[in-house]
Amino acid sequence: MNAGHITPPGISVLDDLGLNSGFVIKAKLAIRIQRTVEELGLNQREAARQMGISQPKLSQLTSGKFDGLSQAKLEECLVALGHDVIINIGPRHAGIGDRRVEELMLA
């Protein structure tokens, strides 16, 4: 990415950075977990208990250190917080496919 580059509207900055897709997916899941904990008004101890992880692990997660948590565990945390996690597989096409997280915003 060059200096002066602006991420187009509707595109996540994380997607636009060209990072490893596995890292981006975990980062987006972690961000959603943080937002949900804040929306629910839970402290870290309460949130960690509800998600089935330790408070220190949640603290690391909120600091952007989610190496010790798998994508599956992050998905389980979201489910424990009341989210549905839906995995869609798009149609096959020529070349290599893509992995990404798209958050559904329902009214």
JSON list of C-alpha atoms in Angstrom, two decimals, residues 7-100:
[
{"chain": "A", "resi": 7, "resn": "THR", "atom": "CA", "xyz": [-9.45, 2.56, 1.85]},
{"chain": "A", "resi": 8, "resn": "PRO", "atom": "CA", "xyz": [-12.62, 2.68, -0.27]},
{"chain": "A", "resi": 9, "resn": "PRO", "atom": "CA", "xyz": [-15.98, 2.96, 1.49]},
{"chain": "A", "resi": 10, "resn": "GLY", "atom": "CA", "xyz": [-17.48, -0.39, 2.41]},
{"chain": "A", "resi": 11, "resn": "ILE", "atom": "CA", "xyz": [-14.06, -2.08, 2.60]},
{"chain": "A", "resi": 12, "resn": "SER", "atom": "CA", "xyz": [-12.54, -3.02, 5.95]},
{"chain": "A", "resi": 13, "resn": "VAL", "atom": "CA", "xyz": [-9.15, -1.48, 6.63]},
{"chain": "A", "resi": 14, "resn": "LEU", "atom": "CA", "xyz": [-8.03, -4.92, 7.80]},
{"chain": "A", "resi": 15, "resn": "ASP", "atom": "CA", "xyz": [-8.98, -6.39, 4.42]},
{"chain": "A", "resi": 16, "resn": "ASP", "atom": "CA", "xyz": [-7.28, -3.56, 2.58]},
{"chain": "A", "resi": 17, "resn": "LEU", "atom": "CA", "xyz": [-3.93, -3.99, 4.37]},
{"chain": "A", "resi": 18, "resn": "GLY", "atom": "CA", "xyz": [-3.11, -7.20, 2.53]},
{"chain": "A", "resi": 19, "resn": "LEU", "atom": "CA", "xyz": [-2.48, -9.17, 5.73]},
{"chain": "A", "resi": 20, "resn": "ASN", "atom": "CA", "xyz": [-2.74, -12.95, 6.08]},
{"chain": "A", "resi": 21, "resn": "SER", "atom": "CA", "xyz": [-6.44, -13.85, 5.81]},
{"chain": "A", "resi": 22, "resn": "GLY", "atom": "CA", "xyz": [-6.31, -16.10, 8.89]},
{"chain": "A", "resi": 23, "resn": "PHE", "atom": "CA", "xyz": [-4.99, -13.20, 10.97]},
{"chain": "A", "resi": 24, "resn": "VAL", "atom": "CA", "xyz": [-7.61, -10.81, 9.57]},
{"chain": "A", "resi": 25, "resn": "ILE", "atom": "CA", "xyz": [-10.44, -13.24, 10.34]},
{"chain": "A", "resi": 26, "resn": "LYS", "atom": "CA", "xyz": [-9.28, -13.68, 13.94]},
{"chain": "A", "resi": 27, "resn": "ALA", "atom": "CA", "xyz": [-8.82, -9.92, 14.32]},
{"chain": "A", "resi": 28, "resn": "LYS", "atom": "CA", "xyz": [-12.36, -9.22, 13.12]},
{"chain": "A", "resi": 29, "resn": "LEU", "atom": "CA", "xyz": [-13.80, -11.87, 15.44]},
{"chain": "A", "resi": 30, "resn": "ALA", "atom": "CA", "xyz": [-11.81, -10.41, 18.35]},
{"chain": "A", "resi": 31, "resn": "ILE", "atom": "CA", "xyz": [-13.05, -6.89, 17.55]},
{"chain": "A", "resi": 32, "resn": "ARG", "atom": "CA", "xyz": [-16.64, -8.12, 17.52]},
{"chain": "A", "resi": 33, "resn": "ILE", "atom": "CA", "xyz": [-16.13, -9.87, 20.86]},
{"chain": "A", "resi": 34, "resn": "GLN", "atom": "CA", "xyz": [-14.80, -6.63, 22.37]},
{"chain": "A", "resi": 35, "resn": "ARG", "atom": "CA", "xyz": [-17.74, -4.60, 21.04]},
{"chain": "A", "resi": 36, "resn": "THR", "atom": "CA", "xyz": [-20.26, -7.13, 22.32]},
{"chain": "A", "resi": 37, "resn": "VAL", "atom": "CA", "xyz": [-18.72, -7.21, 25.80]},
{"chain": "A", "resi": 38, "resn": "GLU", "atom": "CA", "xyz": [-18.96, -3.40, 25.88]},
{"chain": "A", "resi": 39, "resn": "GLU", "atom": "CA", "xyz": [-22.55, -3.44, 24.54]},
{"chain": "A", "resi": 40, "resn": "LEU", "atom": "CA", "xyz": [-23.57, -5.95, 27.22]},
{"chain": "A", "resi": 41, "resn": "GLY", "atom": "CA", "xyz": [-21.88, -3.87, 29.93]},
{"chain": "A", "resi": 42, "resn": "LEU", "atom": "CA", "xyz": [-19.89, -6.83, 31.20]},
{"chain": "A", "resi": 43, "resn": "ASN", "atom": "CA", "xyz": [-16.60, -6.51, 33.02]},
{"chain": "A", "resi": 44, "resn": "GLN", "atom": "CA", "xyz": [-13.77, -8.78, 31.90]},
{"chain": "A", "resi": 45, "resn": "ARG", "atom": "CA", "xyz": [-14.32, -11.33, 34.65]},
{"chain": "A", "resi": 46, "resn": "GLU", "atom": "CA", "xyz": [-18.04, -11.67, 33.81]},
{"chain": "A", "resi": 47, "resn": "ALA", "atom": "CA", "xyz": [-17.40, -11.81, 30.08]},
{"chain": "A", "resi": 48, "resn": "ALA", "atom": "CA", "xyz": [-14.61, -14.37, 30.42]},
{"chain": "A", "resi": 49, "resn": "ARG", "atom": "CA", "xyz": [-16.82, -16.59, 32.58]},
{"chain": "A", "resi": 50, "resn": "GLN", "atom": "CA", "xyz": [-19.66, -16.37, 30.05]},
{"chain": "A", "resi": 51, "resn": "MET", "atom": "CA", "xyz": [-17.29, -17.25, 27.17]},
{"chain": "A", "resi": 52, "resn": "GLY", "atom": "CA", "xyz": [-15.52, -20.06, 29.02]},
{"chain": "A", "resi": 53, "resn": "ILE", "atom": "CA", "xyz": [-12.05, -18.50, 28.91]},
{"chain": "A", "resi": 54, "resn": "SER", "atom": "CA", "xyz": [-9.83, -17.05, 31.63]},
{"chain": "A", "resi": 55, "resn": "GLN", "atom": "CA", "xyz": [-9.86, -13.34, 32.41]},
{"chain": "A", "resi": 56, "resn": "PRO", "atom": "CA", "xyz": [-6.14, -13.03, 31.53]},
{"chain": "A", "resi": 57, "resn": "LYS", "atom": "CA", "xyz": [-6.87, -14.64, 28.13]},
{"chain": "A", "resi": 58, "resn": "LEU", "atom": "CA", "xyz": [-9.66, -12.11, 27.53]},
{"chain": "A", "resi": 59, "resn": "SER", "atom": "CA", "xyz": [-7.33, -9.31, 28.56]},
{"chain": "A", "resi": 60, "resn": "GLN", "atom": "CA", "xyz": [-4.80, -10.52, 25.97]},
{"chain": "A", "resi": 61, "resn": "LEU", "atom": "CA", "xyz": [-7.56, -10.73, 23.38]},
{"chain": "A", "resi": 62, "resn": "THR", "atom": "CA", "xyz": [-8.62, -7.14, 24.01]},
{"chain": "A", "resi": 63, "resn": "SER", "atom": "CA", "xyz": [-4.97, -6.10, 23.65]},
{"chain": "A", "resi": 64, "resn": "GLY", "atom": "CA", "xyz": [-4.81, -7.63, 20.18]},
{"chain": "A", "resi": 65, "resn": "LYS", "atom": "CA", "xyz": [-2.87, -10.71, 21.28]},
{"chain": "A", "resi": 66, "resn": "PHE", "atom": "CA", "xyz": [-4.99, -13.65, 20.17]},
{"chain": "A", "resi": 67, "resn": "ASP", "atom": "CA", "xyz": [-2.23, -16.08, 19.17]},
{"chain": "A", "resi": 68, "resn": "GLY", "atom": "CA", "xyz": [-3.31, -18.54, 21.87]},
{"chain": "A", "resi": 69, "resn": "LEU", "atom": "CA", "xyz": [-6.94, -18.62, 20.70]},
{"chain": "A", "resi": 70, "resn": "SER", "atom": "CA", "xyz": [-8.07, -20.52, 17.63]},
{"chain": "A", "resi": 71, "resn": "GLN", "atom": "CA", "xyz": [-10.60, -19.19, 15.17]},
{"chain": "A", "resi": 72, "resn": "ALA", "atom": "CA", "xyz": [-12.98, -21.90, 16.38]},
{"chain": "A", "resi": 73, "resn": "LYS", "atom": "CA", "xyz": [-12.61, -20.73, 20.01]},
{"chain": "A", "resi": 74, "resn": "LEU", "atom": "CA", "xyz": [-13.27, -17.11, 18.99]},
{"chain": "A", "resi": 75, "resn": "GLU", "atom": "CA", "xyz": [-16.41, -18.29, 17.20]},
{"chain": "A", "resi": 76, "resn": "GLU", "atom": "CA", "xyz": [-17.47, -20.20, 20.35]},
{"chain": "A", "resi": 77, "resn": "CYS", "atom": "CA", "xyz": [-16.97, -17.00, 22.37]},
{"chain": "A", "resi": 78, "resn": "LEU", "atom": "CA", "xyz": [-19.26, -15.08, 20.03]},
{"chain": "A", "resi": 79, "resn": "VAL", "atom": "CA", "xyz": [-21.91, -17.81, 20.30]},
{"chain": "A", "resi": 80, "resn": "ALA", "atom": "CA", "xyz": [-21.64, -17.69, 24.10]},
{"chain": "A", "resi": 81, "resn": "LEU", "atom": "CA", "xyz": [-22.25, -13.92, 23.90]},
{"chain": "A", "resi": 82, "resn": "GLY", "atom": "CA", "xyz": [-25.46, -14.48, 21.94]},
{"chain": "A", "resi": 83, "resn": "HIS", "atom": "CA", "xyz": [-24.29, -14.20, 18.34]},
{"chain": "A", "resi": 84, "resn": "ASP", "atom": "CA", "xyz": [-25.06, -16.62, 15.54]},
{"chain": "A", "resi": 85, "resn": "VAL", "atom": "CA", "xyz": [-21.90, -17.52, 13.62]},
{"chain": "A", "resi": 86, "resn": "ILE", "atom": "CA", "xyz": [-22.77, -18.46, 10.06]},
{"chain": "A", "resi": 87, "resn": "ILE", "atom": "CA", "xyz": [-20.22, -19.82, 7.60]},
{"chain": "A", "resi": 88, "resn": "ASN", "atom": "CA", "xyz": [-21.09, -19.39, 3.92]},
{"chain": "A", "resi": 89, "resn": "ILE", "atom": "CA", "xyz": [-19.22, -21.14, 1.16]},
{"chain": "A", "resi": 90, "resn": "GLY", "atom": "CA", "xyz": [-19.46, -19.32, -2.15]},
{"chain": "A", "resi": 91, "resn": "PRO", "atom": "CA", "xyz": [-19.56, -20.92, -5.57]},
{"chain": "A", "resi": 92, "resn": "ARG", "atom": "CA", "xyz": [-16.37, -22.42, -6.97]},
{"chain": "A", "resi": 93, "resn": "HIS", "atom": "CA", "xyz": [-14.49, -20.28, -9.47]},
{"chain": "A", "resi": 94, "resn": "ALA", "atom": "CA", "xyz": [-11.22, -20.30, -11.35]},
{"chain": "A", "resi": 95, "resn": "GLY", "atom": "CA", "xyz": [-8.15, -19.57, -9.27]},
{"chain": "A", "resi": 96, "resn": "ILE", "atom": "CA", "xyz": [-7.76, -19.58, -5.52]},
{"chain": "A", "resi": 97, "resn": "GLY", "atom": "CA", "xyz": [-10.73, -18.78, -3.31]},
{"chain": "A", "resi": 98, "resn": "ASP", "atom": "CA", "xyz": [-10.91, -16.17, -0.55]},
{"chain": "A", "resi": 99, "resn": "ARG", "atom": "CA", "xyz": [-11.58, -16.29, 3.20]},
{"chain": "A", "resi": 100, "resn": "ARG", "atom": "CA", "xyz": [-13.22, -13.35, 4.94]}
]
